[in-house]
Short mmCIF file of C-alpha atoms and ligand atoms in Angstrom, two decimals:
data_model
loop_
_atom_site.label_atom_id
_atom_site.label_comp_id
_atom_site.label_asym_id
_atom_site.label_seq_id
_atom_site.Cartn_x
_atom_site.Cartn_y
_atom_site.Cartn_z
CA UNK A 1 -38.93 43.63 8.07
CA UNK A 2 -37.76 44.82 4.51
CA UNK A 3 -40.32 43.03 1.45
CA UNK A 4 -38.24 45.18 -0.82
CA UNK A 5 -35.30 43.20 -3.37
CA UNK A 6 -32.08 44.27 -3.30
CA UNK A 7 -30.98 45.73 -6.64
CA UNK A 8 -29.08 42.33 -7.43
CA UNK A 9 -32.07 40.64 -7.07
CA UNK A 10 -33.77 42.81 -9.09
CA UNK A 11 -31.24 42.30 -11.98
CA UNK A 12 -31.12 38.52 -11.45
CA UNK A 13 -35.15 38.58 -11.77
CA UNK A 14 -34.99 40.63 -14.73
CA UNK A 15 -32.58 38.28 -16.48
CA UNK A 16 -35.11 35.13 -15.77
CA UNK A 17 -38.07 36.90 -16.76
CA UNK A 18 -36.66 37.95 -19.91
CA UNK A 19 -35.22 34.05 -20.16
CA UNK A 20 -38.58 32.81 -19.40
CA UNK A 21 -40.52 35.12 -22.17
CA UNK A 22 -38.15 35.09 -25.16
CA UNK A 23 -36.31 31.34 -25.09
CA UNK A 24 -38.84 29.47 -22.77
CA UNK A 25 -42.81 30.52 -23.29
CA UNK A 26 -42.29 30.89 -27.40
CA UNK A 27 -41.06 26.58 -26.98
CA UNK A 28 -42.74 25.83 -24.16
CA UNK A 29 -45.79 24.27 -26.23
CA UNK A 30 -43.66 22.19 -28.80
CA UNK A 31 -41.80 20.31 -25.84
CA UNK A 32 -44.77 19.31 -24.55
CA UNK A 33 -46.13 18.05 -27.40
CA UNK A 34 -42.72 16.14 -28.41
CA UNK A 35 -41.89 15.21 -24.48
CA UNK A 36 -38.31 15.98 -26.02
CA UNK A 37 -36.02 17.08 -23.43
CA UNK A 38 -35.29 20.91 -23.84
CA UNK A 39 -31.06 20.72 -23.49
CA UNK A 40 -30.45 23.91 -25.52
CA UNK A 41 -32.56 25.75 -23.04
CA UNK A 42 -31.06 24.25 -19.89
CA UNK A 43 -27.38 25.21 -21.33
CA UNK A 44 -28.65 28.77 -22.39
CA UNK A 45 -30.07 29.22 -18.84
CA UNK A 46 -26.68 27.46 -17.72
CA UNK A 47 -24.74 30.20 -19.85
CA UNK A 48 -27.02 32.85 -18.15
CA UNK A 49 -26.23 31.53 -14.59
CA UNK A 50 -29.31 30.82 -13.79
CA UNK A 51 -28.56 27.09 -13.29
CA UNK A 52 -26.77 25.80 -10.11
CA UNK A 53 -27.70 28.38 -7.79
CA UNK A 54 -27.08 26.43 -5.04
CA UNK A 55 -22.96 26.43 -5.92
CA UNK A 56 -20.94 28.17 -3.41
CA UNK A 57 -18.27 31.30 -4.76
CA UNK A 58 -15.57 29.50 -3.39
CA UNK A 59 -16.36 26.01 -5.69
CA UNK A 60 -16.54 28.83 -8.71
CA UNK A 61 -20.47 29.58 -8.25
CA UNK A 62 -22.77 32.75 -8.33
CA UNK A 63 -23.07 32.17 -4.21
CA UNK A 64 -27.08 32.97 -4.57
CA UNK A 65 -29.33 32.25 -2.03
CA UNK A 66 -32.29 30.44 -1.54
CA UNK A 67 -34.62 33.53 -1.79
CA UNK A 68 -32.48 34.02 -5.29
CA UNK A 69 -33.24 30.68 -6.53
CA UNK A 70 -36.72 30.92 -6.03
CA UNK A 71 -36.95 34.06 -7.73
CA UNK A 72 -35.41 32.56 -10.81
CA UNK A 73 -37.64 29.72 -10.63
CA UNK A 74 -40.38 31.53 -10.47
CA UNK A 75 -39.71 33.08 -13.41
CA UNK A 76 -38.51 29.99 -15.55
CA UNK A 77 -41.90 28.69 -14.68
CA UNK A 78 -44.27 31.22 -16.34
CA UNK A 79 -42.57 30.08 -19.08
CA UNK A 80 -42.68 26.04 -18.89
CA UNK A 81 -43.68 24.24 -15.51
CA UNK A 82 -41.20 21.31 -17.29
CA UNK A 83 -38.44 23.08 -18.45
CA UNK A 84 -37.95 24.60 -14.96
CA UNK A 85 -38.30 21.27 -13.26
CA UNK A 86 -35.03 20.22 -15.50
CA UNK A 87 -33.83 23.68 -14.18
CA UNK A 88 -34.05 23.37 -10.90
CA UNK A 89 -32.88 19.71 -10.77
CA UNK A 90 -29.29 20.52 -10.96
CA UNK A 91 -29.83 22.42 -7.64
CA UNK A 92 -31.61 19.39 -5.89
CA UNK A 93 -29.10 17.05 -7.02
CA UNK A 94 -25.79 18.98 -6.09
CA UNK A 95 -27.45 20.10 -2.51
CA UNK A 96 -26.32 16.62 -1.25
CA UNK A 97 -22.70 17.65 -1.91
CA UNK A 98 -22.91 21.10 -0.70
CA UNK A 99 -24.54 19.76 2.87
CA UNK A 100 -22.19 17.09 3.21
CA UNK A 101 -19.28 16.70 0.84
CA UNK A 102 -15.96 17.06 1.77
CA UNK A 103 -13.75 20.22 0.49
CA UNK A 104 -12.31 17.87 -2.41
CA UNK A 105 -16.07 15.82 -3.05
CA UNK A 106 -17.38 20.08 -3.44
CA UNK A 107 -14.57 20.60 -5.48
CA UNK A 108 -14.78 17.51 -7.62
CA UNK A 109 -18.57 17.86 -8.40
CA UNK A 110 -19.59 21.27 -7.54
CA UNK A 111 -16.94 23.20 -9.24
CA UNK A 112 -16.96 21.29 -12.85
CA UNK A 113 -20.79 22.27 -12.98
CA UNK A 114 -19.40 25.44 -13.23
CA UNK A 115 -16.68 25.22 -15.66
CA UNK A 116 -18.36 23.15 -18.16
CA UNK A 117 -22.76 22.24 -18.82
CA UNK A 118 -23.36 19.16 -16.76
CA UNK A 119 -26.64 17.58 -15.69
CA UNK A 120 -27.32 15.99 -12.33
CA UNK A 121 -29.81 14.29 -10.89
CA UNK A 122 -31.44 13.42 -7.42
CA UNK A 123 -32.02 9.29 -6.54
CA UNK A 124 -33.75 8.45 -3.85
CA UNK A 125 -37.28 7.08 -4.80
CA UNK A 126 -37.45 3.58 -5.53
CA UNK A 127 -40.81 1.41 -6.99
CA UNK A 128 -41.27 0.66 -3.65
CA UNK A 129 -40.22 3.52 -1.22
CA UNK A 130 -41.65 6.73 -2.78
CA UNK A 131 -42.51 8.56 0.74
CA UNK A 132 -41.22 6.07 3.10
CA UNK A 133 -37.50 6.89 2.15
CA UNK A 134 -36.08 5.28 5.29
CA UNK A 135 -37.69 1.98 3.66
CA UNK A 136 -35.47 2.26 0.30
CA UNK A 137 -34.40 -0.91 -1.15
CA UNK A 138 -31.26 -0.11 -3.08
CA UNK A 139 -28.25 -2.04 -1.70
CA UNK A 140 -25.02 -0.92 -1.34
CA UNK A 141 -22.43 -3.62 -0.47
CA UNK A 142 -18.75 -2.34 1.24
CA UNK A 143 -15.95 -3.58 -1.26
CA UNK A 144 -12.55 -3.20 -0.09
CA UNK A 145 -12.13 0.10 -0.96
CA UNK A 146 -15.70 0.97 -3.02
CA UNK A 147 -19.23 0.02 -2.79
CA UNK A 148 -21.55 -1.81 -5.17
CA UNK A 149 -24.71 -1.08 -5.83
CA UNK A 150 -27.47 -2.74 -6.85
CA UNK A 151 -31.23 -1.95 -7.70
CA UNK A 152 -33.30 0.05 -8.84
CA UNK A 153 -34.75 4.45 -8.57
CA UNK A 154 -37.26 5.53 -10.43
CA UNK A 155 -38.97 8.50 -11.18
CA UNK A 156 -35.58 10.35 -11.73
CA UNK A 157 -35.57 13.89 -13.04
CA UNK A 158 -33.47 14.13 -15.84
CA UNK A 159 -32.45 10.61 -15.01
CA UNK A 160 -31.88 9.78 -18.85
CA UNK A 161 -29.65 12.37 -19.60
CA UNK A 162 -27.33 13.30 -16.36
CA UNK A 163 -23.88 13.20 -16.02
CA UNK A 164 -23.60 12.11 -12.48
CA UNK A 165 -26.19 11.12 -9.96
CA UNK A 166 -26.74 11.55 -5.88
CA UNK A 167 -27.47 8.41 -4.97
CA UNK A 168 -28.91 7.08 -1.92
CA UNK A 169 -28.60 3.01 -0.71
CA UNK A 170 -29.00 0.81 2.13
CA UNK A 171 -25.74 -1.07 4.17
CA UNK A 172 -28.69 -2.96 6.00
CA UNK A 173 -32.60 -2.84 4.96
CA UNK A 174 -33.18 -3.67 8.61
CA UNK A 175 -31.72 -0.79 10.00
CA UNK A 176 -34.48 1.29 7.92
CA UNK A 177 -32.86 5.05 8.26
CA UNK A 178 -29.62 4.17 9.54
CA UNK A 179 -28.75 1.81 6.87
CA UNK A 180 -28.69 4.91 4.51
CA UNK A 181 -25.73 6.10 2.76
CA UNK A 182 -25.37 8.83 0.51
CA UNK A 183 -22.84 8.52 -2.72
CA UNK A 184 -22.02 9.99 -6.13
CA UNK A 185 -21.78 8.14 -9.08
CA UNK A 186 -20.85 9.01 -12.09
CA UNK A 187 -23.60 8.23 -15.38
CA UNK A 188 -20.41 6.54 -16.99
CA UNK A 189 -20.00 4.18 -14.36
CA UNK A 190 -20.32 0.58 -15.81
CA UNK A 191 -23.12 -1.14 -14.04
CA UNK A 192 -25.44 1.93 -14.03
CA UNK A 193 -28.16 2.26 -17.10
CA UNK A 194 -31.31 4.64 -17.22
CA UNK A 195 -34.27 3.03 -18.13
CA UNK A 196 -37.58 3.17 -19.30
CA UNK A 197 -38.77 7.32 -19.84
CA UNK A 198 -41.93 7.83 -18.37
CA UNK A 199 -44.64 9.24 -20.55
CA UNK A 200 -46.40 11.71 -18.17
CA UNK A 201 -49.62 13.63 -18.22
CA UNK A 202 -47.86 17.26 -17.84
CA UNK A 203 -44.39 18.52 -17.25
CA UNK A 204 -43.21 16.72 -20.33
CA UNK A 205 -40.04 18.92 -21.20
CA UNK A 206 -38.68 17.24 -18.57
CA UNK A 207 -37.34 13.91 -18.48
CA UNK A 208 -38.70 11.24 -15.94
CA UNK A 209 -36.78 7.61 -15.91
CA UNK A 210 -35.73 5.02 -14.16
CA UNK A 211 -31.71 4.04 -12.96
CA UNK A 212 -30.86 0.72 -12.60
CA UNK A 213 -27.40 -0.11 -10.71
CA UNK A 214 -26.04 -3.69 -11.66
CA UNK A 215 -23.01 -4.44 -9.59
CA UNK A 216 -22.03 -0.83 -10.15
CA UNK A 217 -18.81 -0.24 -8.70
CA UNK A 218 -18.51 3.45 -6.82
CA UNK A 219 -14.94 4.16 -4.82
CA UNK A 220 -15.42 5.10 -1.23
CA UNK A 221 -14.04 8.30 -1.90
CA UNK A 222 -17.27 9.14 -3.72
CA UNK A 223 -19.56 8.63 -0.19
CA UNK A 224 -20.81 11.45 1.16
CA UNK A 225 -20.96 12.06 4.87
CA UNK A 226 -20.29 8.94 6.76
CA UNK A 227 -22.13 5.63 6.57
CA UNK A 228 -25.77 5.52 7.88
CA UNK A 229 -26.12 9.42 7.15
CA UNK A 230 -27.39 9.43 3.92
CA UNK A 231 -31.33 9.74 5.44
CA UNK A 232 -30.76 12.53 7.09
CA UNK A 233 -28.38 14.01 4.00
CA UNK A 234 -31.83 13.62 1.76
CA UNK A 235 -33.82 15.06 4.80
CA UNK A 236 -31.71 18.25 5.23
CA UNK A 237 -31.49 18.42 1.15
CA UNK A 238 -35.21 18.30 0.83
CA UNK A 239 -35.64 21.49 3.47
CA UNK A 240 -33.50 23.27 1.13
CA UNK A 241 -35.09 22.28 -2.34
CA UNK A 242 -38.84 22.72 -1.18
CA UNK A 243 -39.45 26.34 -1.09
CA UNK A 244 -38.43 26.66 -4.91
CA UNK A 245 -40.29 23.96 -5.45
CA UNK A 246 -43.21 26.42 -3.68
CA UNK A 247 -41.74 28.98 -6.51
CA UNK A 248 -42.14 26.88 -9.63
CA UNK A 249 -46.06 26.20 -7.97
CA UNK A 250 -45.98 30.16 -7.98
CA UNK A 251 -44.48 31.20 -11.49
CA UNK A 252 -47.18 28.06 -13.31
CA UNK A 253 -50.34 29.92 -10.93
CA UNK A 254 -49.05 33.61 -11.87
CA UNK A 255 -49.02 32.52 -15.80
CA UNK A 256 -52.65 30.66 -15.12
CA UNK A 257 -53.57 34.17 -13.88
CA UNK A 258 -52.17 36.42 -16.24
CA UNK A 259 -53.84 34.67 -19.26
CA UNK A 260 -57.29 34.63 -17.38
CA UNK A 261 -57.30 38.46 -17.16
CA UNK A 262 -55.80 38.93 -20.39
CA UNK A 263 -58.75 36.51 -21.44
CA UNK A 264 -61.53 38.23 -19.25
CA UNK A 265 -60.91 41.41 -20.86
CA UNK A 266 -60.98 39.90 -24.45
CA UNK A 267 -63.92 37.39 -24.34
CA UNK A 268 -67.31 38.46 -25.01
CA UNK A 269 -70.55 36.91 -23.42
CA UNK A 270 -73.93 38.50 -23.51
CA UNK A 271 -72.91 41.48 -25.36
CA UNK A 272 -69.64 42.26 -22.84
CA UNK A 273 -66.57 41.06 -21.75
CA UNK A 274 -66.77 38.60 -19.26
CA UNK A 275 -64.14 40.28 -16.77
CA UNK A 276 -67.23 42.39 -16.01
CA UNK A 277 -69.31 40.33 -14.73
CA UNK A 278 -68.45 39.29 -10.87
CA UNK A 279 -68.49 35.77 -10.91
CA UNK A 280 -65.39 35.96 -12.87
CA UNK A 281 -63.85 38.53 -10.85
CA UNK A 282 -64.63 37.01 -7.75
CA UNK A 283 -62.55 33.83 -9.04
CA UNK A 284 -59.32 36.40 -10.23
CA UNK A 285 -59.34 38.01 -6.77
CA UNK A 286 -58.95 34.66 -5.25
CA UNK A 287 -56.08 33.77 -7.63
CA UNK A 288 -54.66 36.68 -6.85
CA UNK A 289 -54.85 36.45 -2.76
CA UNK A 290 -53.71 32.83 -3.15
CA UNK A 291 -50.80 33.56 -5.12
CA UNK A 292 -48.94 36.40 -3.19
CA UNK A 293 -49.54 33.87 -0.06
CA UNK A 294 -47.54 31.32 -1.62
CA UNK A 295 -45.10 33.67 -2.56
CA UNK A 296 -44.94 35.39 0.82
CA UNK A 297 -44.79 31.77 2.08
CA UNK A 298 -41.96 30.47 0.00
CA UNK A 299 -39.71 33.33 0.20
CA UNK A 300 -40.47 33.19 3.89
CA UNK A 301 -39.11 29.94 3.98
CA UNK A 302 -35.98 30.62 1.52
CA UNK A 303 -35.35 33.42 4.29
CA UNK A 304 -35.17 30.82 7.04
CA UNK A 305 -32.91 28.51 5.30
CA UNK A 306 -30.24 31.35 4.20
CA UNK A 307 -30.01 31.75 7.72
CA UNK A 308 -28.86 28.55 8.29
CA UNK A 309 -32.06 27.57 10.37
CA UNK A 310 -33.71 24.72 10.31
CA UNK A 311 -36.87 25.15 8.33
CA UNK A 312 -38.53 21.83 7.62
CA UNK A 313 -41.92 22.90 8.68
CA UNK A 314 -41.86 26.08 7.07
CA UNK A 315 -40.38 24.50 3.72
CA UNK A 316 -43.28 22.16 3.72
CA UNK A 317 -45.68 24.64 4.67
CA UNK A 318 -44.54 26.88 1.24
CA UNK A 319 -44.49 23.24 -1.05
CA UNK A 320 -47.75 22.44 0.72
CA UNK A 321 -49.88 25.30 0.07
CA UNK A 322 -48.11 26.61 -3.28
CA UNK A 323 -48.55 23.48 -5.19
CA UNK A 324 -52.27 22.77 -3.79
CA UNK A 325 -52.67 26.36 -4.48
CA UNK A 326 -51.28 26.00 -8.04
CA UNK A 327 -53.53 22.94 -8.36
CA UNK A 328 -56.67 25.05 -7.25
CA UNK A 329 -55.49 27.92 -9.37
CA UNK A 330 -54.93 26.80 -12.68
CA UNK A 331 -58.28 24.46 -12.70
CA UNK A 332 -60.10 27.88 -12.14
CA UNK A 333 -58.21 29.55 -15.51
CA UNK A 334 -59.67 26.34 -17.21
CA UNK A 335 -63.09 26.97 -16.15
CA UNK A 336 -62.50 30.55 -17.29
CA UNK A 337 -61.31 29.90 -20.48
CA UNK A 338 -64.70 27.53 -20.61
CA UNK A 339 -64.86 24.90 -23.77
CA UNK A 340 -61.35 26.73 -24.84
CA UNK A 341 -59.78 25.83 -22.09
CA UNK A 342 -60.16 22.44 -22.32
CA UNK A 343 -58.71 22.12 -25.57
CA UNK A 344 -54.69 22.20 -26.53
CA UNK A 345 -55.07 25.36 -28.58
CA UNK A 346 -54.99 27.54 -25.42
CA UNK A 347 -51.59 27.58 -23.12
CA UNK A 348 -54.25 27.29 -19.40
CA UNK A 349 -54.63 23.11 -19.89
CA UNK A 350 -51.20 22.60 -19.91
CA UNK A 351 -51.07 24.46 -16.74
CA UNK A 352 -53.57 22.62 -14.87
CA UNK A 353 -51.62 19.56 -16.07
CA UNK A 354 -47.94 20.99 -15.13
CA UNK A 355 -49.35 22.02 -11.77
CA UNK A 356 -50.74 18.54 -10.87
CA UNK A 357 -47.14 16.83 -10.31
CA UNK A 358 -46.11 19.71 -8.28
CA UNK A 359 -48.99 17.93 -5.51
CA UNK A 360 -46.54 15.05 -6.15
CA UNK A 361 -42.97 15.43 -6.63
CA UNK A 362 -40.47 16.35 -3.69
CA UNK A 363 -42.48 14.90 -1.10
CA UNK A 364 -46.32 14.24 -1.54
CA UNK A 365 -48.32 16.86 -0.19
CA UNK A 366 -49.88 14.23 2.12
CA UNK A 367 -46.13 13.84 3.52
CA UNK A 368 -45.70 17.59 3.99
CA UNK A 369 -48.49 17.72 6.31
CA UNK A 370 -47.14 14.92 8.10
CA UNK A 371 -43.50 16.91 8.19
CA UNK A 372 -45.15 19.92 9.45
CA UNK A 373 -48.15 18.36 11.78
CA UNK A 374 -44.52 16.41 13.37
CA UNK A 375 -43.32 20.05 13.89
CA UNK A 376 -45.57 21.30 15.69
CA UNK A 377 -45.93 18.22 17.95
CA UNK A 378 -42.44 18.39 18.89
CA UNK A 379 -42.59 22.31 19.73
N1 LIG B 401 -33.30 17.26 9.02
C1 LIG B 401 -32.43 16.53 9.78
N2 LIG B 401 -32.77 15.34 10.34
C2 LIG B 401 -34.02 14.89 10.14
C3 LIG B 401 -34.98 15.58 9.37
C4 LIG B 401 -34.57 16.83 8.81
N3 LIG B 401 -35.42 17.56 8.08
N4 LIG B 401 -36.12 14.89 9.34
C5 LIG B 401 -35.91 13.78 10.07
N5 LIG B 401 -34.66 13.79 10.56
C6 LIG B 401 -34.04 12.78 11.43
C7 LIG B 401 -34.89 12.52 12.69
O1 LIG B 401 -34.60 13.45 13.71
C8 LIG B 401 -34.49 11.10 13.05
O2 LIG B 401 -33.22 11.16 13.66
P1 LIG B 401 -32.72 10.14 14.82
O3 LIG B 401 -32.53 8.82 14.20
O4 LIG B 401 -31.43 10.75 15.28
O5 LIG B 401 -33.78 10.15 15.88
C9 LIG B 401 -34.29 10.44 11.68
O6 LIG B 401 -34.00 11.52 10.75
C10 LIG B 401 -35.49 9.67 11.19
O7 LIG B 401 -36.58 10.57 11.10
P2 LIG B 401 -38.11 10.13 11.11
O8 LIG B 401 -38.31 9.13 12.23
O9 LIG B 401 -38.95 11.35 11.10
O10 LIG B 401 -38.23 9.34 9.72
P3 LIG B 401 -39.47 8.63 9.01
O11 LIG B 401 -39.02 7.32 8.47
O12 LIG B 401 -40.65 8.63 9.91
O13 LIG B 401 -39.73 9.50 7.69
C11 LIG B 401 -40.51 11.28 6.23
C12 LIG B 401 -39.84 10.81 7.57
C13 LIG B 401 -40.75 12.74 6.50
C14 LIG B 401 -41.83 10.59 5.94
C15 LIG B 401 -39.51 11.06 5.06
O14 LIG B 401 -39.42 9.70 4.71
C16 LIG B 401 -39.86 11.89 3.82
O15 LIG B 401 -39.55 13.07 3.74
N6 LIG B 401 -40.51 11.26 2.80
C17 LIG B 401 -40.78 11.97 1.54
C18 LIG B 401 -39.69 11.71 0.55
C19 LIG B 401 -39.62 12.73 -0.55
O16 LIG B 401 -39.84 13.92 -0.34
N7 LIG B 401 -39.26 12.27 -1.73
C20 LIG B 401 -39.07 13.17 -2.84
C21 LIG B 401 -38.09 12.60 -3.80
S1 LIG B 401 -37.26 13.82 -4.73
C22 LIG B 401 -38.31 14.35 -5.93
O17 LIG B 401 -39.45 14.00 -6.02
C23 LIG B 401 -37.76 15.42 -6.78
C24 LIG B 401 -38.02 15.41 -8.20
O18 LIG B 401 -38.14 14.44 -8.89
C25 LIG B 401 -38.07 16.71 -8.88
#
């Protein structure tokens, strides 16, 4: 067992980090405050190839790994919990293609993310069928040689401003997950309009909105997999996309930490600063244990899936206990920071607020436990 980075790692880490301190922290606080979405910042980190990690060399990408892309994320996060959700979207949405697109569907859509700054995003929740995907709602009706779709996702990352979605629909409601097919559609299609932006409580660099399909009209050639696969497309997607999701959770609990010491060593109570006295310490040395266990935990699982093995209960082990540890992590730099931390002139509430929809997003963490209790019922 080697915990050591290889020296392209190393150089790929230094390149986010530097990303995440000079173009991301400085504007992290103004995008929050506008809820404008950040797209000179995606296309820098874009330039720096730091978006689309999940792009093979062959379809013109960097061929990272998983490990890679949670490095990066990590990173991006310190910065802005929201700006590396937009990040890390592209990744979620183009994993679809990459685990079941044909050679031309990777070439089509995986190599003109390379060539030129597009946005993708991920729909699969619906108003109705958040966690219970296999109960999704959106239909999909065979047309001689396209589909139409019709309905409604919500809750879509960088939904309003995307130039081509993953889309999951049903063939048959009834058949719950084997009505499922996965497709691509293009933003342009006519028939497909984002909706209403949500105005959320943290992560507000990035944009949150609903799609609605009207008799949008999608060519067969644009299907991924074959008909009735698309649950299991989202399934194996999801294994992939949760342990960065475990490193964005890390990167927003290593910045809650940072500013606590930097504020324990600065702020004075009865006549000293309060890093000496132990209650505070006490609460630092159990950010700190929980932190390099969620980063053990997600590169653990990032190691699994560049193997090619199947790591759903690991992935949801790393979301699980990252993002409740990020939850857990940054409330305790509020309570640090005392009366200042509650108010919008110190960086640790936005934290505690960015943190939250980690407990939420990619799976609820009450679904991850039911992922991994599954696991170990079936070993
Ligand atoms: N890989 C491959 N196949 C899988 C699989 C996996 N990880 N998990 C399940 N399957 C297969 C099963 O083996 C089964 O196959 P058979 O039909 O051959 O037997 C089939 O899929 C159905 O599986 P289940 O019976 O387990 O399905 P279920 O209906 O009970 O649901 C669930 C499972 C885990 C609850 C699933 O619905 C789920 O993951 N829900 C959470 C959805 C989610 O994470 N949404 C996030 C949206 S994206 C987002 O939030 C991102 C963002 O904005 C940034």
């Amino acid at each position: 067992m080697d915990f050591e980075l290889s020296g392209e790692q190393l150089a790929l880490q230094e390149t986010a980090r530097r990303f995440a301190r000079d173009e991301v922290a400085p504007a992290a606080a103004q995008y929050d405050q506008s809820a404008e979405f950040p797209r000179e910042i995606i296309e820098k980190a874009w330039e720096l190839g730091l978006l689309n990690t999940v792009i093979p060399e062959d379809c013109g990408g960097l061929g990272l790994t998983s490990l890679d892309a949670c490095l990066i994320t990590e990173e991006i996060a310190w910065g802005c919990g929201g700006i590396a959700t937009s990040v890390m979207c592209n990744d979620l949405a183009l994993t679809p293609i990459l685990v079941a697109g044909s050679a031309a569907q990777k070439s089509e859509w995986l190599t003109a993310c390379t060539e030129r700054f597009l946005l993708a995003s991920f729909c699969l929740s619906e108003p109705n069928a958040g966690s219970d995907v296999a109960g999704l709602q959106l239909q999909a009706r065979k047309d001689g040689d396209a589909y139409v779709l019709d309905g409604t996702k919500c809750w879509i990352t960088n939904g309003g401003v995307a130039d081509f979605y993953t889309v999951f629909a049903t063939l048959d409601r009834n058949a719950r997950h084997k009505g499922i097919c996965a497709f691509v559609v293009s933003a342009d299609t006519p028939g497909v309009e984002a909706g209403k932006k949500e105005d959320k409580m943290g992560q507000r660099a990035s944009n949150t909105c609903a799609i609605h399909f009207d008799g949008a009209r999608v060519p067969a050639a644009q299907r991924l997999g074959e008909e009735g696969e698309g649950f299991k497309i989202a399934m194996r997607t999801l294994d992939r996309t949760r342990p960065p999701i475990g490193a964005l959770a890390t990167g927003i609990a290593q910045r809650a930490l940072d500013e606590s010491i930097a504020y324990a060593r600065e702020r004075k109570a009865f006549g000293t600063p309060i890093g000496g006295f132990q209650a505070v310490q006490f609460m630092l040395a159990d950010m700190a244990k929980e932190i390099e266990a969620s980063r053990l935990l997600t590169q653990q699982s990032a190691w699994l899936v560049d193997r090619g093995l199947r790591a759903s209960k690991h992935s949801s082990i790393a979301k699980c206990f990252a993002t409740d540890a990020a939850m857990r992590i940054t409330t305790e730099a509020v309570q640090i920071f005392g009366g200042n931390g509650y108010t919008k002139e110190y960086p640790v509430e936005k934290l505690m607020r960015d943190a939250k929809l980690m407990q939420i997003y990619e799976g609820t963490n009450q679904i991850q436990r039911l992922v991994i209790a599954r696991e170990l019922l079936k070993e």
